[in-house]
């Protein structure tokens, strides 16, 4: 059974933790998009792991993990990450493989990322990891893939500095190379997780273009970047927070006002630890945007939502969520493509009573206080999508399932 896990907001929703949690029952994990610009934080038995390229399920010895064809891989970052896992006692050798169709990130691409973004009239806010440049070269048919490392003509065409950079990594990378389509065909019938990067609202086509990532972060990207056909996908899970966050530039209709709502802004950011795993940048925070969330559900065929960070609201008397946009006097519940409309949008808010209870020990829907259940129920009704998993803390076990994942 093939289950896709994507972010249903602007990234940083807690996908890594959820993949790690579900990996206890899976056998394979495929990361299908993104690069070292993504960051997943996992806390297990009090130990924190910050992963950027390696799929989160690597912490479970029962899983083989694959870096998919839709990824762009910085060899230096990859082997630093693998060394970190070794230092923390995680045996990864023989369990980490790379699609031979995955593209490689070269050091000079990082500077090109920064230069190109600085030259824009409206900078996107790149992480400067070379991701956008690598994807751009890929689309221009000028990139270099893992399979190309044995292509003498292609290697000869590279800049001298590029060949010098790749030289110490070539043999190690080739030892991890696989034809991912063939591998997954052999693994058919097993429980396989497809792990996305960023979020649906940062997808190149479905997101808030041009303030998006360069790859496919939608559920459809799992088939392309995971080297399987679309009919091989059995279930799509969309992970979202009890509120909204965003990193970098671009519209965010429900963002808290830094002046009039500075106390709420600070509370959510600090309580939720809203700082980028990759860059350390503080994340922008705001009310849960149900208009955007419903759009993500509809455009990604999300079967079950996964609610994280619900515990961040434990101490608040009142909670609000956005149920519509007021755009220049016109109220709408549709998520517009126009950046001008999104920037002009003012959130129409619905009030909820806070639960004033610590949720950390909750292990079922019935354990939640009534006010928390009301919040959960409203989200399900508004999005017309059931919530299948809820997370109430950072530890792996601060999670409980409402609807069985591994059942067709």
mmCIF file of N, CA and C in Angstrom, residues 271-348:
data_model
loop_
_atom_site.group_PDB
_atom_site.id
_atom_site.type_symbol
_atom_site.label_atom_id
_atom_site.label_comp_id
_atom_site.label_asym_id
_atom_site.label_seq_id
_atom_site.Cartn_x
_atom_site.Cartn_y
_atom_site.Cartn_z
ATOM 1 N N UNK A 271 6.019 29.399 21.692
ATOM 2 C CA UNK A 271 5.430 28.153 22.178
ATOM 3 C C UNK A 271 5.536 27.053 21.130
ATOM 4 N N UNK A 272 5.340 27.425 19.869
ATOM 5 C CA UNK A 272 5.413 26.448 18.787
ATOM 6 C C UNK A 272 6.811 26.232 18.253
ATOM 7 N N UNK A 273 7.801 26.934 18.810
ATOM 8 C CA UNK A 273 9.200 26.842 18.347
ATOM 9 C C UNK A 273 9.285 27.097 16.847
ATOM 10 N N UNK A 274 8.685 28.182 16.432
ATOM 11 C CA UNK A 274 8.560 28.469 15.006
ATOM 12 C C UNK A 274 9.796 29.183 14.449
ATOM 13 N N UNK A 275 10.849 28.391 14.324
ATOM 14 C CA UNK A 275 12.100 28.841 13.722
ATOM 15 C C UNK A 275 12.547 27.768 12.737
ATOM 16 N N UNK A 276 13.027 28.190 11.574
ATOM 17 C CA UNK A 276 13.381 27.242 10.534
ATOM 18 C C UNK A 276 14.470 26.272 10.938
ATOM 19 N N UNK A 277 14.261 24.980 10.631
ATOM 20 C CA UNK A 277 15.255 23.960 10.929
ATOM 21 C C UNK A 277 16.503 24.177 10.076
ATOM 22 N N UNK A 278 16.311 24.590 8.832
ATOM 23 C CA UNK A 278 17.424 24.751 7.903
ATOM 24 C C UNK A 278 18.127 26.086 8.079
ATOM 25 N N UNK A 279 17.358 27.173 8.219
ATOM 26 C CA UNK A 279 17.951 28.520 8.226
ATOM 27 C C UNK A 279 17.952 29.175 9.594
ATOM 28 N N UNK A 280 17.088 28.710 10.512
ATOM 29 C CA UNK A 280 16.955 29.365 11.812
ATOM 30 C C UNK A 280 16.106 30.618 11.760
ATOM 31 N N UNK A 281 15.587 30.939 10.574
ATOM 32 C CA UNK A 281 14.763 32.144 10.438
ATOM 33 C C UNK A 281 13.457 32.004 11.214
ATOM 34 N N UNK A 282 13.016 33.078 11.884
ATOM 35 C CA UNK A 282 11.700 33.017 12.542
ATOM 36 C C UNK A 282 10.603 32.900 11.497
ATOM 37 N N UNK A 283 9.626 32.077 11.784
ATOM 38 C CA UNK A 283 8.522 31.902 10.847
ATOM 39 C C UNK A 283 7.434 32.938 11.092
ATOM 40 N N UNK A 284 6.788 33.340 10.028
ATOM 41 C CA UNK A 284 5.620 34.195 10.142
ATOM 42 C C UNK A 284 4.467 33.346 10.664
ATOM 43 N N UNK A 285 3.657 33.906 11.544
ATOM 44 C CA UNK A 285 2.587 33.138 12.186
ATOM 45 C C UNK A 285 1.244 33.839 12.025
ATOM 46 N N UNK A 286 0.184 33.058 12.009
ATOM 47 C CA UNK A 286 -1.148 33.641 11.875
ATOM 48 C C UNK A 286 -2.240 32.648 12.227
ATOM 49 N N UNK A 287 -3.484 33.101 12.103
ATOM 50 C CA UNK A 287 -4.640 32.250 12.367
ATOM 51 C C UNK A 287 -4.671 31.069 11.386
ATOM 52 N N UNK A 288 -5.261 29.981 11.796
ATOM 53 C CA UNK A 288 -5.490 28.879 10.883
ATOM 54 C C UNK A 288 -6.316 29.387 9.699
ATOM 55 N N UNK A 289 -5.797 29.166 8.491
ATOM 56 C CA UNK A 289 -6.455 29.622 7.269
ATOM 57 C C UNK A 289 -7.221 28.443 6.676
ATOM 58 N N UNK A 290 -8.518 28.387 6.989
ATOM 59 C CA UNK A 290 -9.334 27.274 6.520
ATOM 60 C C UNK A 290 -9.671 27.382 5.043
ATOM 61 N N UNK A 291 -9.663 28.593 4.510
ATOM 62 C CA UNK A 291 -9.885 28.769 3.069
ATOM 63 C C UNK A 291 -8.754 28.097 2.298
ATOM 64 N N UNK A 292 -7.524 28.385 2.712
ATOM 65 C CA UNK A 292 -6.361 27.793 2.062
ATOM 66 C C UNK A 292 -6.298 26.286 2.303
ATOM 67 N N UNK A 293 -6.651 25.862 3.512
ATOM 68 C CA UNK A 293 -6.592 24.438 3.837
ATOM 69 C C UNK A 293 -7.591 23.643 3.000
ATOM 70 N N UNK A 294 -8.800 24.165 2.838
ATOM 71 C CA UNK A 294 -9.787 23.464 2.022
ATOM 72 C C UNK A 294 -9.330 23.382 0.566
ATOM 73 N N UNK A 295 -8.716 24.461 0.085
ATOM 74 C CA UNK A 295 -8.158 24.447 -1.278
ATOM 75 C C UNK A 295 -7.101 23.350 -1.412
ATOM 76 N N UNK A 296 -6.234 23.219 -0.407
ATOM 77 C CA UNK A 296 -5.205 22.179 -0.435
ATOM 78 C C UNK A 296 -5.835 20.793 -0.460
ATOM 79 N N UNK A 297 -6.903 20.607 0.306
ATOM 80 C CA UNK A 297 -7.598 19.314 0.322
ATOM 81 C C UNK A 297 -8.179 18.992 -1.049
ATOM 82 N N UNK A 298 -8.815 19.978 -1.657
ATOM 83 C CA UNK A 298 -9.478 19.757 -2.937
ATOM 84 C C UNK A 298 -8.485 19.542 -4.077
ATOM 85 N N UNK A 299 -7.388 20.288 -4.074
ATOM 86 C CA UNK A 299 -6.433 20.224 -5.190
ATOM 87 C C UNK A 299 -5.436 19.079 -5.057
ATOM 88 N N UNK A 300 -5.441 18.398 -3.908
ATOM 89 C CA UNK A 300 -4.496 17.296 -3.689
ATOM 90 C C UNK A 300 -5.184 15.971 -3.368
ATOM 91 N N UNK A 301 -6.510 15.939 -3.470
ATOM 92 C CA UNK A 301 -7.268 14.716 -3.161
ATOM 93 C C UNK A 301 -6.873 14.144 -1.800
ATOM 94 N N UNK A 302 -6.794 15.025 -0.802
ATOM 95 C CA UNK A 302 -6.402 14.582 0.535
ATOM 96 C C UNK A 302 -7.516 13.729 1.141
ATOM 97 N N UNK A 303 -7.151 12.525 1.556
ATOM 98 C CA UNK A 303 -8.114 11.615 2.160
ATOM 99 C C UNK A 303 -8.279 11.878 3.651
ATOM 100 N N UNK A 304 -7.146 12.134 4.319
ATOM 101 C CA UNK A 304 -7.157 12.378 5.760
ATOM 102 C C UNK A 304 -6.225 13.540 6.087
ATOM 103 N N UNK A 305 -6.699 14.433 6.932
ATOM 104 C CA UNK A 305 -5.849 15.504 7.438
ATOM 105 C C UNK A 305 -5.132 15.027 8.702
ATOM 106 N N UNK A 306 -3.961 15.597 8.921
ATOM 107 C CA UNK A 306 -3.183 15.310 10.124
ATOM 108 C C UNK A 306 -2.972 16.630 10.851
ATOM 109 N N UNK A 307 -3.559 16.765 12.025
ATOM 110 C CA UNK A 307 -3.514 18.013 12.792
ATOM 111 C C UNK A 307 -2.357 17.978 13.791
ATOM 112 N N UNK A 308 -1.440 18.934 13.666
ATOM 113 C CA UNK A 308 -0.301 19.014 14.578
ATOM 114 C C UNK A 308 -0.342 20.326 15.361
ATOM 115 N N UNK A 309 0.477 20.390 16.424
ATOM 116 C CA UNK A 309 0.634 21.615 17.221
ATOM 117 C C UNK A 309 -0.667 22.069 17.885
ATOM 118 N N UNK A 310 -1.601 21.162 18.056
ATOM 119 C CA UNK A 310 -2.853 21.540 18.716
ATOM 120 C C UNK A 310 -2.588 22.002 20.145
ATOM 121 N N UNK A 311 -1.568 21.441 20.761
ATOM 122 C CA UNK A 311 -1.226 21.770 22.153
ATOM 123 C C UNK A 311 -0.705 23.187 22.336
ATOM 124 N N UNK A 312 -0.283 23.835 21.244
ATOM 125 C CA UNK A 312 0.223 25.209 21.354
ATOM 126 C C UNK A 312 -0.852 26.141 21.894
ATOM 127 N N UNK A 313 -2.105 25.819 21.640
ATOM 128 C CA UNK A 313 -3.222 26.652 22.074
ATOM 129 C C UNK A 313 -3.738 26.297 23.472
ATOM 130 N N UNK A 314 -3.050 25.426 24.186
ATOM 131 C CA UNK A 314 -3.559 24.913 25.463
ATOM 132 C C UNK A 314 -3.940 25.985 26.484
ATOM 133 N N UNK A 315 -3.199 27.081 26.529
ATOM 134 C CA UNK A 315 -3.400 28.060 27.603
ATOM 135 C C UNK A 315 -4.248 29.257 27.192
ATOM 136 N N UNK A 316 -4.690 29.316 25.956
ATOM 137 C CA UNK A 316 -5.433 30.484 25.485
ATOM 138 C C UNK A 316 -6.909 30.422 25.879
ATOM 139 N N UNK A 317 -7.465 31.579 26.223
ATOM 140 C CA UNK A 317 -8.895 31.658 26.559
ATOM 141 C C UNK A 317 -9.767 31.554 25.319
ATOM 142 N N UNK A 318 -9.273 32.137 24.222
ATOM 143 C CA UNK A 318 -10.043 32.194 22.983
ATOM 144 C C UNK A 318 -9.144 31.878 21.798
ATOM 145 N N UNK A 319 -9.751 31.322 20.759
ATOM 146 C CA UNK A 319 -9.047 30.959 19.528
ATOM 147 C C UNK A 319 -9.888 31.453 18.362
ATOM 148 N N UNK A 320 -9.219 31.850 17.299
ATOM 149 C CA UNK A 320 -9.936 32.256 16.098
ATOM 150 C C UNK A 320 -9.332 31.571 14.879
ATOM 151 N N UNK A 321 -10.156 31.355 13.864
ATOM 152 C CA UNK A 321 -9.708 30.757 12.613
ATOM 153 C C UNK A 321 -10.392 31.474 11.456
ATOM 154 N N UNK A 322 -9.710 31.519 10.321
ATOM 155 C CA UNK A 322 -10.228 32.222 9.144
ATOM 156 C C UNK A 322 -11.163 31.313 8.354
ATOM 157 N N UNK A 323 -12.390 31.805 8.100
ATOM 158 C CA UNK A 323 -13.387 31.018 7.364
ATOM 159 C C UNK A 323 -13.753 31.651 6.020
ATOM 160 N N UNK A 324 -13.214 32.821 5.733
ATOM 161 C CA UNK A 324 -13.474 33.495 4.453
ATOM 162 C C UNK A 324 -12.487 34.657 4.315
ATOM 163 N N UNK A 325 -12.372 35.183 3.106
ATOM 164 C CA UNK A 325 -11.566 36.383 2.857
ATOM 165 C C UNK A 325 -12.488 37.532 2.466
ATOM 166 N N UNK A 326 -12.175 38.714 2.950
ATOM 167 C CA UNK A 326 -12.812 39.943 2.461
ATOM 168 C C UNK A 326 -11.796 40.616 1.552
ATOM 169 N N UNK A 327 -12.065 40.581 0.242
ATOM 170 C CA UNK A 327 -11.140 41.147 -0.744
ATOM 171 C C UNK A 327 -11.785 42.380 -1.361
ATOM 172 N N UNK A 328 -11.344 43.540 -0.889
ATOM 173 C CA UNK A 328 -11.875 44.826 -1.376
ATOM 174 C C UNK A 328 -13.406 44.866 -1.270
ATOM 175 N N UNK A 329 -13.927 44.400 -0.163
ATOM 176 C CA UNK A 329 -15.361 44.465 0.091
ATOM 177 C C UNK A 329 -16.158 43.267 -0.375
ATOM 178 N N UNK A 330 -15.511 42.347 -1.076
ATOM 179 C CA UNK A 330 -16.194 41.140 -1.557
ATOM 180 C C UNK A 330 -15.738 39.954 -0.701
ATOM 181 N N UNK A 331 -16.697 39.264 -0.079
ATOM 182 C CA UNK A 331 -16.375 38.121 0.775
ATOM 183 C C UNK A 331 -16.400 36.846 -0.061
ATOM 184 N N UNK A 332 -15.348 36.060 0.054
ATOM 185 C CA UNK A 332 -15.242 34.827 -0.713
ATOM 186 C C UNK A 332 -14.655 33.713 0.149
ATOM 187 N N UNK A 333 -15.042 32.483 -0.153
ATOM 188 C CA UNK A 333 -14.462 31.319 0.505
ATOM 189 C C UNK A 333 -13.557 30.552 -0.455
ATOM 190 N N UNK A 334 -13.272 31.136 -1.623
ATOM 191 C CA UNK A 334 -12.379 30.508 -2.590
ATOM 192 C C UNK A 334 -10.960 31.063 -2.434
ATOM 193 N N UNK A 335 -9.963 30.203 -2.672
ATOM 194 C CA UNK A 335 -8.560 30.593 -2.576
ATOM 195 C C UNK A 335 -8.112 31.091 -3.951
ATOM 196 N N UNK A 336 -7.838 32.396 -4.093
ATOM 197 C CA UNK A 336 -7.547 32.950 -5.416
ATOM 198 C C UNK A 336 -6.122 32.682 -5.887
ATOM 199 N N UNK A 337 -5.942 32.697 -7.202
ATOM 200 C CA UNK A 337 -4.606 32.567 -7.781
ATOM 201 C C UNK A 337 -3.882 33.911 -7.773
ATOM 202 N N UNK A 338 -4.623 35.005 -7.836
ATOM 203 C CA UNK A 338 -4.045 36.341 -7.933
ATOM 204 C C UNK A 338 -3.297 36.731 -6.663
ATOM 205 N N UNK A 339 -2.041 37.088 -6.825
ATOM 206 C CA UNK A 339 -1.254 37.549 -5.680
ATOM 207 C C UNK A 339 -1.810 38.868 -5.154
ATOM 208 N N UNK A 340 -2.265 39.722 -6.051
ATOM 209 C CA UNK A 340 -2.851 41.003 -5.625
ATOM 210 C C UNK A 340 -4.077 40.768 -4.744
ATOM 211 N N UNK A 341 -4.907 39.795 -5.128
ATOM 212 C CA UNK A 341 -6.094 39.497 -4.329
ATOM 213 C C UNK A 341 -5.709 38.921 -2.967
ATOM 214 N N UNK A 342 -4.727 38.040 -2.952
ATOM 215 C CA UNK A 342 -4.293 37.452 -1.691
ATOM 216 C C UNK A 342 -3.676 38.489 -0.765
ATOM 217 N N UNK A 343 -2.930 39.415 -1.331
ATOM 218 C CA UNK A 343 -2.314 40.463 -0.511
ATOM 219 C C UNK A 343 -3.354 41.444 0.024
ATOM 220 N N UNK A 344 -4.456 41.586 -0.713
ATOM 221 C CA UNK A 344 -5.522 42.497 -0.279
ATOM 222 C C UNK A 344 -6.509 41.816 0.661
ATOM 223 N N UNK A 345 -6.443 40.494 0.740
ATOM 224 C CA UNK A 345 -7.433 39.737 1.512
ATOM 225 C C UNK A 345 -7.318 40.000 3.011
ATOM 226 N N UNK A 346 -8.467 40.246 3.639
ATOM 227 C CA UNK A 346 -8.555 40.373 5.098
ATOM 228 C C UNK A 346 -9.324 39.156 5.621
ATOM 229 N N UNK A 347 -8.823 38.514 6.671
ATOM 230 C CA UNK A 347 -9.486 37.297 7.137
ATOM 231 C C UNK A 347 -10.821 37.571 7.824
ATOM 232 N N UNK A 348 -11.813 36.775 7.479
ATOM 233 C CA UNK A 348 -13.076 36.759 8.203
ATOM 234 C C UNK A 348 -12.941 35.650 9.243
#
